[in-house]
Amino acid sequence: MSQIISITAIGSLSSLGNSSETIWKNYLSESPCFSTQFLDHQNTAVAALDENSKAEVEALRQSDIKYKSLDKSVLFAMVASRKAIEKAGWSKGTEFGINIGSSRGATDLFEKHFQEYLETGKAQTLASPTTTLGNISSWVAHDLQSEGPEISHSITCSTALHAVLNGVAWLRAGMADKFLVGGSEAPLTDFTIGQMRALKIYSKSEDQYPNRALDLDKKLNTMILGEGAGVCCLEIGMKENAIAFIEGVGYATEILEHNISISAEATCFQKSMKMALKNSDISEVDAIVMHAPGTIKGDLTEYKAIEKIFGENLPLLTTNKWKIGHTFGASGILSMEMAILMMQHNQFVGVPFAKAQIQTKPIKKVLVNAVGFGGNAVSILLSL
């Protein structure tokens, strides 16, 4: 890359918690962060926000009458963004761009408004403005009183890492000095769960580890949904307060065979990883945080793509979806957070039921992958 990009802060909330200390503590535990909710007419394993995060979201909702009508996906992003800019030292009113996306958007509100319409024949006045996709970044900008561009998008499960790509592009183009990027998702609704069950990818397991992400021998799909948001503060150049640096970015899209297809060796991932690593020696990559959602094909094809790039000398491989589920559009940033924490603590966090991997050197460079329906792959190379 022509200019290094500094990550000066990251803020998140998920089933892991919302502070770096709590999140790292939970990563060190071998217990998944799943609970049970009655969704889609049955008891369903999900990764819901922890109680502290729920309280923060509710406090934000009650703090302003305008916030009471907002979807949870918007409120999640606002809480995470407040945390990030405080850590980065960005004050309210500072000029910075915002690009925060979501895969599903305002799912909870949309389902409620549509149900009310079916029952009454009338739509609420705020039904449209509170469910539009541009909701997230615009409300974050309002809450932070920021000056600068505000962008929202949906690129399925690679949404958050596409936001990172966009922020990097703006910074490198000289069109901004700071960018707030990330993703937010609140998919724990009846219809969203129903859609995943219709695809036959939702976990039916009642085992200790109901999501078998990175178990390459599993016979059933085991994806579980989680909710949460994550954003990071990007700045051009090498900043003294940086918590990590973006050394390379890669992206690729596959030609589709059908709506959710991905090739047997994930050609899109091969291309995105090659692009992210084009200025680096692959031997320097110490670990990869895989997308690995817990589906049979999704996990295996990504693993084969990694084998194609790295050969027999594979880096340490991990994923967080066995613990926090798949948070759709927010998942890429939460994977970046995991990568940064592993580098900061110089400690690899593996998957407890996967083949043991031994850390033999410091973790200084981590590759993070994400892919969504349609074969939209993104790879980000991070360094400490």
mmCIF file of C-alpha atoms in Angstrom:
data_model
loop_
_atom_site.group_PDB
_atom_site.id
_atom_site.type_symbol
_atom_site.label_atom_id
_atom_site.label_comp_id
_atom_site.label_asym_id
_atom_site.label_seq_id
_atom_site.Cartn_x
_atom_site.Cartn_y
_atom_site.Cartn_z
ATOM 1 C CA MET A 1 0.000 0.000 0.000
ATOM 2 C CA SER A 2 1.203 3.484 -0.776
ATOM 3 C CA GLN A 3 0.518 4.714 2.748
ATOM 4 C CA ILE A 4 0.115 2.822 5.985
ATOM 5 C CA ILE A 5 -3.307 3.027 7.627
ATOM 6 C CA SER A 6 -3.462 3.219 11.421
ATOM 7 C CA ILE A 7 -6.273 1.709 13.441
ATOM 8 C CA THR A 8 -6.393 4.040 16.415
ATOM 9 C CA ALA A 9 -9.354 2.456 18.220
ATOM 10 C CA ILE A 10 -11.981 -0.228 18.015
ATOM 11 C CA GLY A 11 -15.330 -0.320 19.776
ATOM 12 C CA SER A 12 -17.800 -3.158 19.871
ATOM 13 C CA LEU A 13 -20.654 -4.822 21.679
ATOM 14 C CA SER A 14 -21.653 -8.451 21.285
ATOM 15 C CA SER A 15 -22.255 -11.551 23.371
ATOM 16 C CA LEU A 16 -18.591 -11.184 24.425
ATOM 17 C CA GLY A 17 -19.268 -7.855 26.168
ATOM 18 C CA ASN A 18 -18.268 -4.310 25.248
ATOM 19 C CA SER A 19 -14.908 -3.608 26.902
ATOM 20 C CA SER A 20 -11.527 -4.904 25.734
ATOM 21 C CA GLU A 21 -10.877 -6.492 29.119
ATOM 22 C CA THR A 22 -14.183 -8.382 29.234
ATOM 23 C CA ILE A 23 -13.978 -9.409 25.581
ATOM 24 C CA TRP A 24 -10.465 -10.823 26.003
ATOM 25 C CA LYS A 25 -11.444 -12.637 29.192
ATOM 26 C CA ASN A 26 -14.335 -14.274 27.350
ATOM 27 C CA TYR A 27 -12.092 -15.242 24.447
ATOM 28 C CA LEU A 28 -9.856 -17.087 26.900
ATOM 29 C CA SER A 29 -12.826 -19.144 28.098
ATOM 30 C CA GLU A 30 -13.635 -22.343 26.226
ATOM 31 C CA SER A 31 -17.380 -21.831 26.700
ATOM 32 C CA PRO A 32 -19.493 -20.427 23.852
ATOM 33 C CA CYS A 33 -21.618 -17.323 24.491
ATOM 34 C CA PHE A 34 -24.931 -18.860 23.423
ATOM 35 C CA SER A 35 -28.350 -18.679 25.032
ATOM 36 C CA THR A 36 -31.816 -19.831 24.013
ATOM 37 C CA GLN A 37 -34.648 -17.667 22.678
ATOM 38 C CA PHE A 38 -38.058 -18.678 21.340
ATOM 39 C CA LEU A 39 -37.784 -17.675 17.686
ATOM 40 C CA ASP A 40 -39.371 -19.007 14.505
ATOM 41 C CA HIS A 41 -41.835 -21.031 16.607
ATOM 42 C CA GLN A 42 -39.204 -22.974 18.557
ATOM 43 C CA ASN A 43 -36.408 -22.702 21.073
ATOM 44 C CA THR A 44 -33.378 -21.445 19.201
ATOM 45 C CA ALA A 45 -29.688 -21.119 20.079
ATOM 46 C CA VAL A 46 -28.472 -17.543 19.575
ATOM 47 C CA ALA A 47 -25.629 -15.270 20.675
ATOM 48 C CA ALA A 48 -27.414 -12.301 22.218
ATOM 49 C CA LEU A 49 -25.798 -9.199 23.715
ATOM 50 C CA ASP A 50 -24.546 -9.586 27.267
ATOM 51 C CA GLU A 51 -26.640 -7.907 29.968
ATOM 52 C CA ASN A 52 -24.318 -4.921 30.366
ATOM 53 C CA SER A 53 -24.463 -4.163 26.647
ATOM 54 C CA LYS A 54 -28.255 -4.497 26.623
ATOM 55 C CA ALA A 55 -28.410 -1.951 29.454
ATOM 56 C CA GLU A 56 -26.194 0.491 27.548
ATOM 57 C CA VAL A 57 -28.346 0.169 24.444
ATOM 58 C CA GLU A 58 -31.531 0.750 26.440
ATOM 59 C CA ALA A 59 -29.993 3.757 28.221
ATOM 60 C CA LEU A 60 -29.138 5.266 24.844
ATOM 61 C CA ARG A 61 -32.661 4.623 23.558
ATOM 62 C CA GLN A 62 -34.161 6.418 26.557
ATOM 63 C CA SER A 63 -31.707 9.332 26.402
ATOM 64 C CA ASP A 64 -33.355 11.088 23.457
ATOM 65 C CA ILE A 65 -36.953 10.974 22.279
ATOM 66 C CA LYS A 66 -35.740 10.696 18.687
ATOM 67 C CA TYR A 67 -33.853 7.486 19.537
ATOM 68 C CA LYS A 68 -36.906 5.650 20.879
ATOM 69 C CA SER A 69 -38.143 4.788 17.379
ATOM 70 C CA LEU A 70 -34.804 3.487 16.073
ATOM 71 C CA ASP A 71 -34.019 -0.131 15.286
ATOM 72 C CA LYS A 72 -31.588 -2.036 17.477
ATOM 73 C CA SER A 73 -29.089 -2.270 14.614
ATOM 74 C CA VAL A 74 -28.839 1.544 14.621
ATOM 75 C CA LEU A 75 -28.546 1.788 18.412
ATOM 76 C CA PHE A 76 -25.861 -0.928 18.487
ATOM 77 C CA ALA A 77 -23.779 1.063 16.000
ATOM 78 C CA MET A 78 -24.231 4.271 17.978
ATOM 79 C CA VAL A 79 -23.035 2.654 21.225
ATOM 80 C CA ALA A 80 -20.012 1.067 19.518
ATOM 81 C CA SER A 81 -19.146 4.325 17.745
ATOM 82 C CA ARG A 82 -19.234 6.350 20.950
ATOM 83 C CA LYS A 83 -16.798 3.887 22.501
ATOM 84 C CA ALA A 84 -14.450 3.946 19.518
ATOM 85 C CA ILE A 85 -14.118 7.701 19.112
ATOM 86 C CA GLU A 86 -13.601 8.130 22.856
ATOM 87 C CA LYS A 87 -10.705 5.678 22.731
ATOM 88 C CA ALA A 88 -9.253 7.341 19.625
ATOM 89 C CA GLY A 89 -9.510 10.806 21.132
ATOM 90 C CA TRP A 90 -11.821 12.095 18.407
ATOM 91 C CA SER A 91 -14.110 14.749 19.834
ATOM 92 C CA LYS A 92 -17.724 15.318 18.847
ATOM 93 C CA GLY A 93 -17.877 17.644 15.877
ATOM 94 C CA THR A 94 -14.568 16.392 14.471
ATOM 95 C CA GLU A 95 -14.395 16.000 10.696
ATOM 96 C CA PHE A 96 -14.320 12.316 9.782
ATOM 97 C CA GLY A 97 -16.098 10.044 7.348
ATOM 98 C CA ILE A 98 -18.468 7.297 8.438
ATOM 99 C CA ASN A 99 -19.160 4.027 6.652
ATOM 100 C CA ILE A 100 -21.119 1.535 8.743
ATOM 101 C CA GLY A 101 -23.154 -1.128 7.010
ATOM 102 C CA SER A 102 -25.497 -3.996 7.784
ATOM 103 C CA SER A 103 -26.442 -7.185 6.004
ATOM 104 C CA ARG A 104 -30.096 -7.344 7.034
ATOM 105 C CA GLY A 105 -30.680 -3.803 8.282
ATOM 106 C CA ALA A 106 -33.619 -2.910 10.530
ATOM 107 C CA THR A 107 -34.983 -6.453 10.683
ATOM 108 C CA ASP A 108 -36.798 -6.109 14.009
ATOM 109 C CA LEU A 109 -38.601 -2.891 13.118
ATOM 110 C CA PHE A 110 -39.379 -3.993 9.579
ATOM 111 C CA GLU A 111 -41.055 -7.182 10.788
ATOM 112 C CA LYS A 112 -43.049 -5.298 13.430
ATOM 113 C CA HIS A 113 -44.193 -2.571 11.015
ATOM 114 C CA PHE A 114 -45.148 -5.100 8.364
ATOM 115 C CA GLN A 115 -47.096 -7.214 10.863
ATOM 116 C CA GLU A 116 -48.991 -4.113 11.999
ATOM 117 C CA TYR A 117 -49.757 -3.263 8.379
ATOM 118 C CA LEU A 118 -51.129 -6.755 7.761
ATOM 119 C CA GLU A 119 -53.350 -6.455 10.849
ATOM 120 C CA THR A 120 -54.590 -2.861 10.404
ATOM 121 C CA GLY A 121 -54.088 -2.043 6.736
ATOM 122 C CA LYS A 122 -52.133 1.083 7.708
ATOM 123 C CA ALA A 123 -48.428 1.836 7.935
ATOM 124 C CA GLN A 124 -46.910 3.909 10.727
ATOM 125 C CA THR A 125 -45.579 7.357 9.796
ATOM 126 C CA LEU A 126 -42.013 6.419 10.762
ATOM 127 C CA ALA A 127 -42.107 2.953 9.152
ATOM 128 C CA SER A 128 -40.110 3.999 6.092
ATOM 129 C CA PRO A 129 -37.498 6.374 7.565
ATOM 130 C CA THR A 130 -36.646 4.000 10.431
ATOM 131 C CA THR A 131 -36.172 0.936 8.213
ATOM 132 C CA THR A 132 -34.200 2.425 5.326
ATOM 133 C CA LEU A 133 -30.672 1.119 4.843
ATOM 134 C CA GLY A 134 -29.053 4.547 5.218
ATOM 135 C CA ASN A 135 -30.262 4.728 8.817
ATOM 136 C CA ILE A 136 -27.096 3.553 10.522
ATOM 137 C CA SER A 137 -24.385 5.941 9.351
ATOM 138 C CA SER A 138 -26.693 8.952 9.288
ATOM 139 C CA TRP A 139 -27.837 8.438 12.894
ATOM 140 C CA VAL A 140 -24.257 7.797 14.053
ATOM 141 C CA ALA A 141 -23.239 11.044 12.348
ATOM 142 C CA HIS A 142 -26.107 12.839 14.093
ATOM 143 C CA ASP A 143 -25.187 11.389 17.466
ATOM 144 C CA LEU A 144 -21.490 12.230 17.109
ATOM 145 C CA GLN A 145 -22.156 15.594 15.434
ATOM 146 C CA SER A 146 -19.526 14.695 12.862
ATOM 147 C CA GLU A 147 -18.599 16.580 9.740
ATOM 148 C CA GLY A 148 -17.810 14.506 6.675
ATOM 149 C CA PRO A 149 -19.288 11.896 4.334
ATOM 150 C CA GLU A 150 -21.684 9.278 5.676
ATOM 151 C CA ILE A 151 -22.094 6.030 3.753
ATOM 152 C CA SER A 152 -24.181 2.938 4.385
ATOM 153 C CA HIS A 153 -24.147 -0.277 2.392
ATOM 154 C CA SER A 154 -25.070 -3.950 2.467
ATOM 155 C CA ILE A 155 -22.691 -6.496 0.990
ATOM 156 C CA THR A 156 -24.062 -9.425 2.967
ATOM 157 C CA CYS A 157 -21.626 -10.999 5.443
ATOM 158 C CA SER A 158 -18.568 -9.122 4.159
ATOM 159 C CA THR A 159 -20.252 -5.764 4.780
ATOM 160 C CA ALA A 160 -17.984 -4.592 7.625
ATOM 161 C CA LEU A 161 -14.748 -5.430 5.815
ATOM 162 C CA HIS A 162 -16.047 -3.687 2.696
ATOM 163 C CA ALA A 163 -16.503 -0.640 4.927
ATOM 164 C CA VAL A 164 -12.833 -0.983 5.888
ATOM 165 C CA LEU A 165 -11.901 -1.146 2.186
ATOM 166 C CA ASN A 166 -13.907 1.986 1.518
ATOM 167 C CA GLY A 167 -12.349 3.870 4.432
ATOM 168 C CA VAL A 168 -8.860 2.887 3.252
ATOM 169 C CA ALA A 169 -9.697 4.091 -0.268
ATOM 170 C CA TRP A 170 -10.923 7.491 0.961
ATOM 171 C CA LEU A 171 -7.852 7.947 3.158
ATOM 172 C CA ARG A 172 -5.378 6.936 0.470
ATOM 173 C CA ALA A 173 -7.106 9.199 -2.039
ATOM 174 C CA GLY A 174 -6.551 12.169 0.253
ATOM 175 C CA MET A 175 -10.289 12.832 0.485
ATOM 176 C CA ALA A 176 -10.293 12.378 4.273
ATOM 177 C CA ASP A 177 -7.834 12.061 7.155
ATOM 178 C CA LYS A 178 -10.062 9.986 9.428
ATOM 179 C CA PHE A 179 -12.766 7.395 8.808
ATOM 180 C CA LEU A 180 -15.063 5.462 11.153
ATOM 181 C CA VAL A 181 -15.870 2.079 9.605
ATOM 182 C CA GLY A 182 -17.697 -1.061 10.618
ATOM 183 C CA GLY A 183 -20.899 -3.044 10.691
ATOM 184 C CA SER A 184 -23.950 -3.618 12.864
ATOM 185 C CA GLU A 185 -26.454 -6.448 12.961
ATOM 186 C CA ALA A 186 -29.563 -7.267 14.980
ATOM 187 C CA PRO A 187 -30.796 -10.452 13.265
ATOM 188 C CA LEU A 188 -32.386 -12.282 16.178
ATOM 189 C CA THR A 189 -35.912 -12.127 14.788
ATOM 190 C CA ASP A 190 -38.445 -14.765 13.787
ATOM 191 C CA PHE A 191 -38.284 -14.146 10.044
ATOM 192 C CA THR A 192 -34.491 -13.901 9.880
ATOM 193 C CA ILE A 193 -34.070 -17.178 11.770
ATOM 194 C CA GLY A 194 -36.773 -18.705 9.557
ATOM 195 C CA GLN A 195 -34.834 -17.715 6.450
ATOM 196 C CA MET A 196 -31.673 -19.380 7.744
ATOM 197 C CA ARG A 197 -33.609 -22.547 8.567
ATOM 198 C CA ALA A 198 -35.077 -22.503 5.048
ATOM 199 C CA LEU A 199 -31.504 -22.608 3.736
ATOM 200 C CA LYS A 200 -30.915 -25.660 5.977
ATOM 201 C CA ILE A 201 -27.803 -24.122 7.518
ATOM 202 C CA TYR A 202 -29.000 -23.374 11.079
ATOM 203 C CA SER A 203 -27.666 -25.570 13.860
ATOM 204 C CA LYS A 204 -29.901 -28.227 15.388
ATOM 205 C CA SER A 205 -27.215 -29.420 17.785
ATOM 206 C CA GLU A 206 -27.678 -29.419 21.551
ATOM 207 C CA ASP A 207 -24.030 -30.295 22.198
ATOM 208 C CA GLN A 208 -21.624 -28.265 24.306
ATOM 209 C CA TYR A 209 -20.436 -26.658 21.065
ATOM 210 C CA PRO A 210 -23.546 -26.338 18.864
ATOM 211 C CA ASN A 211 -21.663 -24.264 16.282
ATOM 212 C CA ARG A 212 -18.872 -26.467 14.883
ATOM 213 C CA ALA A 213 -17.029 -23.717 13.004
ATOM 214 C CA LEU A 214 -13.669 -25.031 11.756
ATOM 215 C CA ASP A 215 -14.650 -28.655 12.355
ATOM 216 C CA LEU A 216 -13.827 -29.865 8.849
ATOM 217 C CA ASP A 217 -15.300 -33.324 9.467
ATOM 218 C CA LYS A 218 -18.800 -32.287 10.524
ATOM 219 C CA LYS A 219 -21.729 -33.923 8.741
ATOM 220 C CA LEU A 220 -24.330 -31.218 9.419
ATOM 221 C CA ASN A 221 -24.464 -27.444 9.014
ATOM 222 C CA THR A 222 -24.165 -25.720 12.390
ATOM 223 C CA MET A 223 -24.462 -21.969 11.847
ATOM 224 C CA ILE A 224 -25.906 -19.939 14.737
ATOM 225 C CA LEU A 225 -26.798 -16.252 14.557
ATOM 226 C CA GLY A 226 -25.428 -13.588 16.870
ATOM 227 C CA GLU A 227 -26.107 -9.883 17.286
ATOM 228 C CA GLY A 228 -23.707 -7.009 17.771
ATOM 229 C CA ALA A 229 -21.758 -4.163 16.231
ATOM 230 C CA GLY A 230 -18.152 -3.192 15.767
ATOM 231 C CA VAL A 231 -16.443 -0.089 14.414
ATOM 232 C CA CYS A 232 -12.845 1.018 14.146
ATOM 233 C CA CYS A 233 -11.205 4.403 13.740
ATOM 234 C CA LEU A 234 -8.904 4.630 10.733
ATOM 235 C CA GLU A 235 -6.321 7.375 10.222
ATOM 236 C CA ILE A 236 -3.846 7.950 7.418
ATOM 237 C CA GLY A 237 -0.185 7.403 8.269
ATOM 238 C CA MET A 238 1.592 5.735 11.183
ATOM 239 C CA LYS A 239 0.064 7.209 14.341
ATOM 240 C CA GLU A 240 1.692 6.940 17.772
ATOM 241 C CA ASN A 241 -1.583 5.862 19.357
ATOM 242 C CA ALA A 242 -2.271 3.131 16.783
ATOM 243 C CA ILE A 243 -3.376 -0.228 18.167
ATOM 244 C CA ALA A 244 -2.666 -1.932 14.819
ATOM 245 C CA PHE A 245 -1.883 -1.151 11.200
ATOM 246 C CA ILE A 246 -3.524 -2.193 7.939
ATOM 247 C CA GLU A 247 -0.723 -3.468 5.711
ATOM 248 C CA GLY A 248 -2.758 -4.928 2.884
ATOM 249 C CA VAL A 249 -6.302 -5.249 1.581
ATOM 250 C CA GLY A 250 -7.771 -7.649 -0.934
ATOM 251 C CA TYR A 251 -11.151 -8.274 -2.485
ATOM 252 C CA ALA A 252 -12.730 -10.484 -5.142
ATOM 253 C CA THR A 253 -16.105 -11.707 -6.346
ATOM 254 C CA GLU A 254 -16.923 -15.099 -7.846
ATOM 255 C CA ILE A 255 -19.096 -15.810 -10.844
ATOM 256 C CA LEU A 256 -22.260 -17.316 -9.372
ATOM 257 C CA GLU A 257 -23.658 -20.730 -10.098
ATOM 258 C CA HIS A 258 -26.599 -19.980 -7.813
ATOM 259 C CA ASN A 259 -27.564 -17.318 -5.248
ATOM 260 C CA ILE A 260 -25.409 -18.524 -2.340
ATOM 261 C CA SER A 261 -22.723 -20.411 -4.210
ATOM 262 C CA ILE A 262 -19.008 -20.511 -3.589
ATOM 263 C CA SER A 263 -16.553 -22.663 -5.529
ATOM 264 C CA ALA A 264 -15.004 -25.823 -4.093
ATOM 265 C CA GLU A 265 -11.694 -24.059 -3.464
ATOM 266 C CA ALA A 266 -13.151 -20.573 -2.835
ATOM 267 C CA THR A 267 -11.554 -18.812 -5.810
ATOM 268 C CA CYS A 268 -12.748 -15.489 -4.418
ATOM 269 C CA PHE A 269 -10.795 -16.068 -1.186
ATOM 270 C CA GLN A 270 -7.686 -17.112 -3.090
ATOM 271 C CA LYS A 271 -7.807 -13.864 -5.054
ATOM 272 C CA SER A 272 -8.570 -11.650 -2.053
ATOM 273 C CA MET A 273 -5.799 -13.187 0.062
ATOM 274 C CA LYS A 274 -3.267 -12.906 -2.774
ATOM 275 C CA MET A 275 -4.125 -9.240 -3.197
ATOM 276 C CA ALA A 276 -3.846 -8.506 0.531
ATOM 277 C CA LEU A 277 -0.475 -10.287 0.664
ATOM 278 C CA LYS A 278 1.042 -8.924 -2.552
ATOM 279 C CA ASN A 279 3.539 -6.697 -0.714
ATOM 280 C CA SER A 280 4.273 -9.190 2.077
ATOM 281 C CA ASP A 281 6.091 -12.468 2.468
ATOM 282 C CA ILE A 282 3.458 -15.086 3.252
ATOM 283 C CA SER A 283 5.813 -16.642 5.801
ATOM 284 C CA GLU A 284 5.317 -13.518 7.928
ATOM 285 C CA VAL A 285 1.608 -14.260 8.432
ATOM 286 C CA ASP A 286 1.343 -15.706 11.924
ATOM 287 C CA ALA A 287 -2.395 -16.412 12.059
ATOM 288 C CA ILE A 288 -5.598 -16.203 10.046
ATOM 289 C CA VAL A 289 -8.990 -15.363 11.537
ATOM 290 C CA MET A 290 -11.205 -17.245 9.131
ATOM 291 C CA HIS A 291 -14.766 -16.429 8.140
ATOM 292 C CA ALA A 292 -15.738 -20.086 8.835
ATOM 293 C CA PRO A 293 -19.461 -19.715 9.679
ATOM 294 C CA GLY A 294 -19.993 -23.306 10.774
ATOM 295 C CA THR A 295 -21.467 -24.611 7.525
ATOM 296 C CA ILE A 296 -19.984 -27.703 5.880
ATOM 297 C CA LYS A 297 -19.169 -26.072 2.557
ATOM 298 C CA GLY A 298 -18.316 -22.614 3.873
ATOM 299 C CA ASP A 299 -15.656 -23.852 6.295
ATOM 300 C CA LEU A 300 -14.105 -26.432 3.985
ATOM 301 C CA THR A 301 -13.858 -24.263 0.864
ATOM 302 C CA GLU A 302 -12.133 -21.468 2.775
ATOM 303 C CA TYR A 303 -9.692 -23.965 4.289
ATOM 304 C CA LYS A 304 -8.877 -25.307 0.808
ATOM 305 C CA ALA A 305 -8.319 -21.753 -0.439
ATOM 306 C CA ILE A 306 -5.863 -21.143 2.408
ATOM 307 C CA GLU A 307 -4.057 -24.370 1.523
ATOM 308 C CA LYS A 308 -3.765 -23.169 -2.077
ATOM 309 C CA ILE A 309 -2.123 -19.913 -0.965
ATOM 310 C CA PHE A 310 0.066 -21.114 1.904
ATOM 311 C CA GLY A 311 0.821 -24.710 0.898
ATOM 312 C CA GLU A 312 1.983 -26.989 3.704
ATOM 313 C CA ASN A 313 3.205 -24.139 5.910
ATOM 314 C CA LEU A 314 -0.162 -23.016 7.197
ATOM 315 C CA PRO A 315 -0.368 -20.178 9.731
ATOM 316 C CA LEU A 316 -2.347 -20.686 12.916
ATOM 317 C CA LEU A 317 -6.034 -20.882 11.950
ATOM 318 C CA THR A 318 -8.975 -19.784 14.055
ATOM 319 C CA THR A 319 -12.473 -18.295 13.989
ATOM 320 C CA ASN A 320 -14.786 -16.787 16.609
ATOM 321 C CA LYS A 321 -18.103 -18.081 15.291
ATOM 322 C CA TRP A 322 -18.049 -21.215 17.457
ATOM 323 C CA LYS A 323 -18.242 -18.783 20.381
ATOM 324 C CA ILE A 324 -20.290 -15.754 19.235
ATOM 325 C CA GLY A 325 -22.158 -17.105 16.236
ATOM 326 C CA HIS A 326 -22.403 -15.384 12.879
ATOM 327 C CA THR A 327 -23.164 -11.682 13.226
ATOM 328 C CA PHE A 328 -23.611 -11.233 9.471
ATOM 329 C CA GLY A 329 -22.586 -7.680 8.495
ATOM 330 C CA ALA A 330 -20.760 -7.044 11.776
ATOM 331 C CA SER A 331 -18.735 -10.265 11.724
ATOM 332 C CA GLY A 332 -15.689 -8.923 9.863
ATOM 333 C CA ILE A 333 -14.975 -6.183 12.388
ATOM 334 C CA LEU A 334 -15.447 -8.553 15.309
ATOM 335 C CA SER A 335 -12.920 -10.851 13.622
ATOM 336 C CA MET A 336 -10.533 -7.895 13.278
ATOM 337 C CA GLU A 337 -10.999 -7.170 16.974
ATOM 338 C CA MET A 338 -10.093 -10.769 17.791
ATOM 339 C CA ALA A 339 -6.984 -10.500 15.609
ATOM 340 C CA ILE A 340 -5.883 -7.265 17.281
ATOM 341 C CA LEU A 341 -6.401 -8.707 20.772
ATOM 342 C CA MET A 342 -4.323 -11.775 19.900
ATOM 343 C CA MET A 343 -1.506 -9.518 18.668
ATOM 344 C CA GLN A 344 -1.715 -7.227 21.697
ATOM 345 C CA HIS A 345 -1.599 -10.149 24.147
ATOM 346 C CA ASN A 346 0.685 -12.259 21.933
ATOM 347 C CA GLN A 347 -1.590 -15.224 22.536
ATOM 348 C CA PHE A 348 -3.314 -17.408 19.986
ATOM 349 C CA VAL A 349 -6.972 -18.205 20.653
ATOM 350 C CA GLY A 350 -7.894 -21.456 18.978
ATOM 351 C CA VAL A 351 -11.077 -23.453 18.554
ATOM 352 C CA PRO A 352 -11.392 -25.891 21.505
ATOM 353 C CA PHE A 353 -12.711 -28.856 19.529
ATOM 354 C CA ALA A 354 -10.396 -28.402 16.524
ATOM 355 C CA LYS A 355 -6.975 -30.000 16.107
ATOM 356 C CA ALA A 356 -4.572 -28.343 18.555
ATOM 357 C CA GLN A 357 -2.183 -25.771 17.086
ATOM 358 C CA ILE A 358 0.958 -24.678 18.897
ATOM 359 C CA GLN A 359 2.086 -21.067 18.840
ATOM 360 C CA THR A 360 5.837 -21.113 18.158
ATOM 361 C CA LYS A 361 6.517 -17.413 17.509
ATOM 362 C CA PRO A 362 5.098 -13.997 18.394
ATOM 363 C CA ILE A 363 1.833 -13.041 16.705
ATOM 364 C CA LYS A 364 2.676 -9.878 14.779
ATOM 365 C CA LYS A 365 0.710 -10.251 11.537
ATOM 366 C CA VAL A 366 -2.809 -11.627 11.188
ATOM 367 C CA LEU A 367 -4.926 -12.034 8.068
ATOM 368 C CA VAL A 368 -8.683 -11.577 8.494
ATOM 369 C CA ASN A 369 -11.187 -13.046 6.014
ATOM 370 C CA ALA A 370 -14.864 -12.450 5.341
ATOM 371 C CA VAL A 371 -17.200 -13.561 2.578
ATOM 372 C CA GLY A 372 -20.902 -13.185 1.924
ATOM 373 C CA PHE A 373 -23.680 -14.618 -0.241
ATOM 374 C CA GLY A 374 -22.650 -13.977 -3.809
ATOM 375 C CA GLY A 375 -18.979 -14.776 -3.236
ATOM 376 C CA ASN A 376 -17.969 -11.272 -2.120
ATOM 377 C CA ALA A 377 -14.663 -11.976 -0.356
ATOM 378 C CA VAL A 378 -12.470 -9.499 1.525
ATOM 379 C CA SER A 379 -9.102 -10.084 3.203
ATOM 380 C CA ILE A 380 -7.366 -7.580 5.481
ATOM 381 C CA LEU A 381 -3.746 -7.980 6.598
ATOM 382 C CA LEU A 382 -3.135 -6.493 10.046
ATOM 383 C CA SER A 383 0.164 -5.927 11.828
ATOM 384 C CA LEU A 384 1.192 -4.707 15.248
#
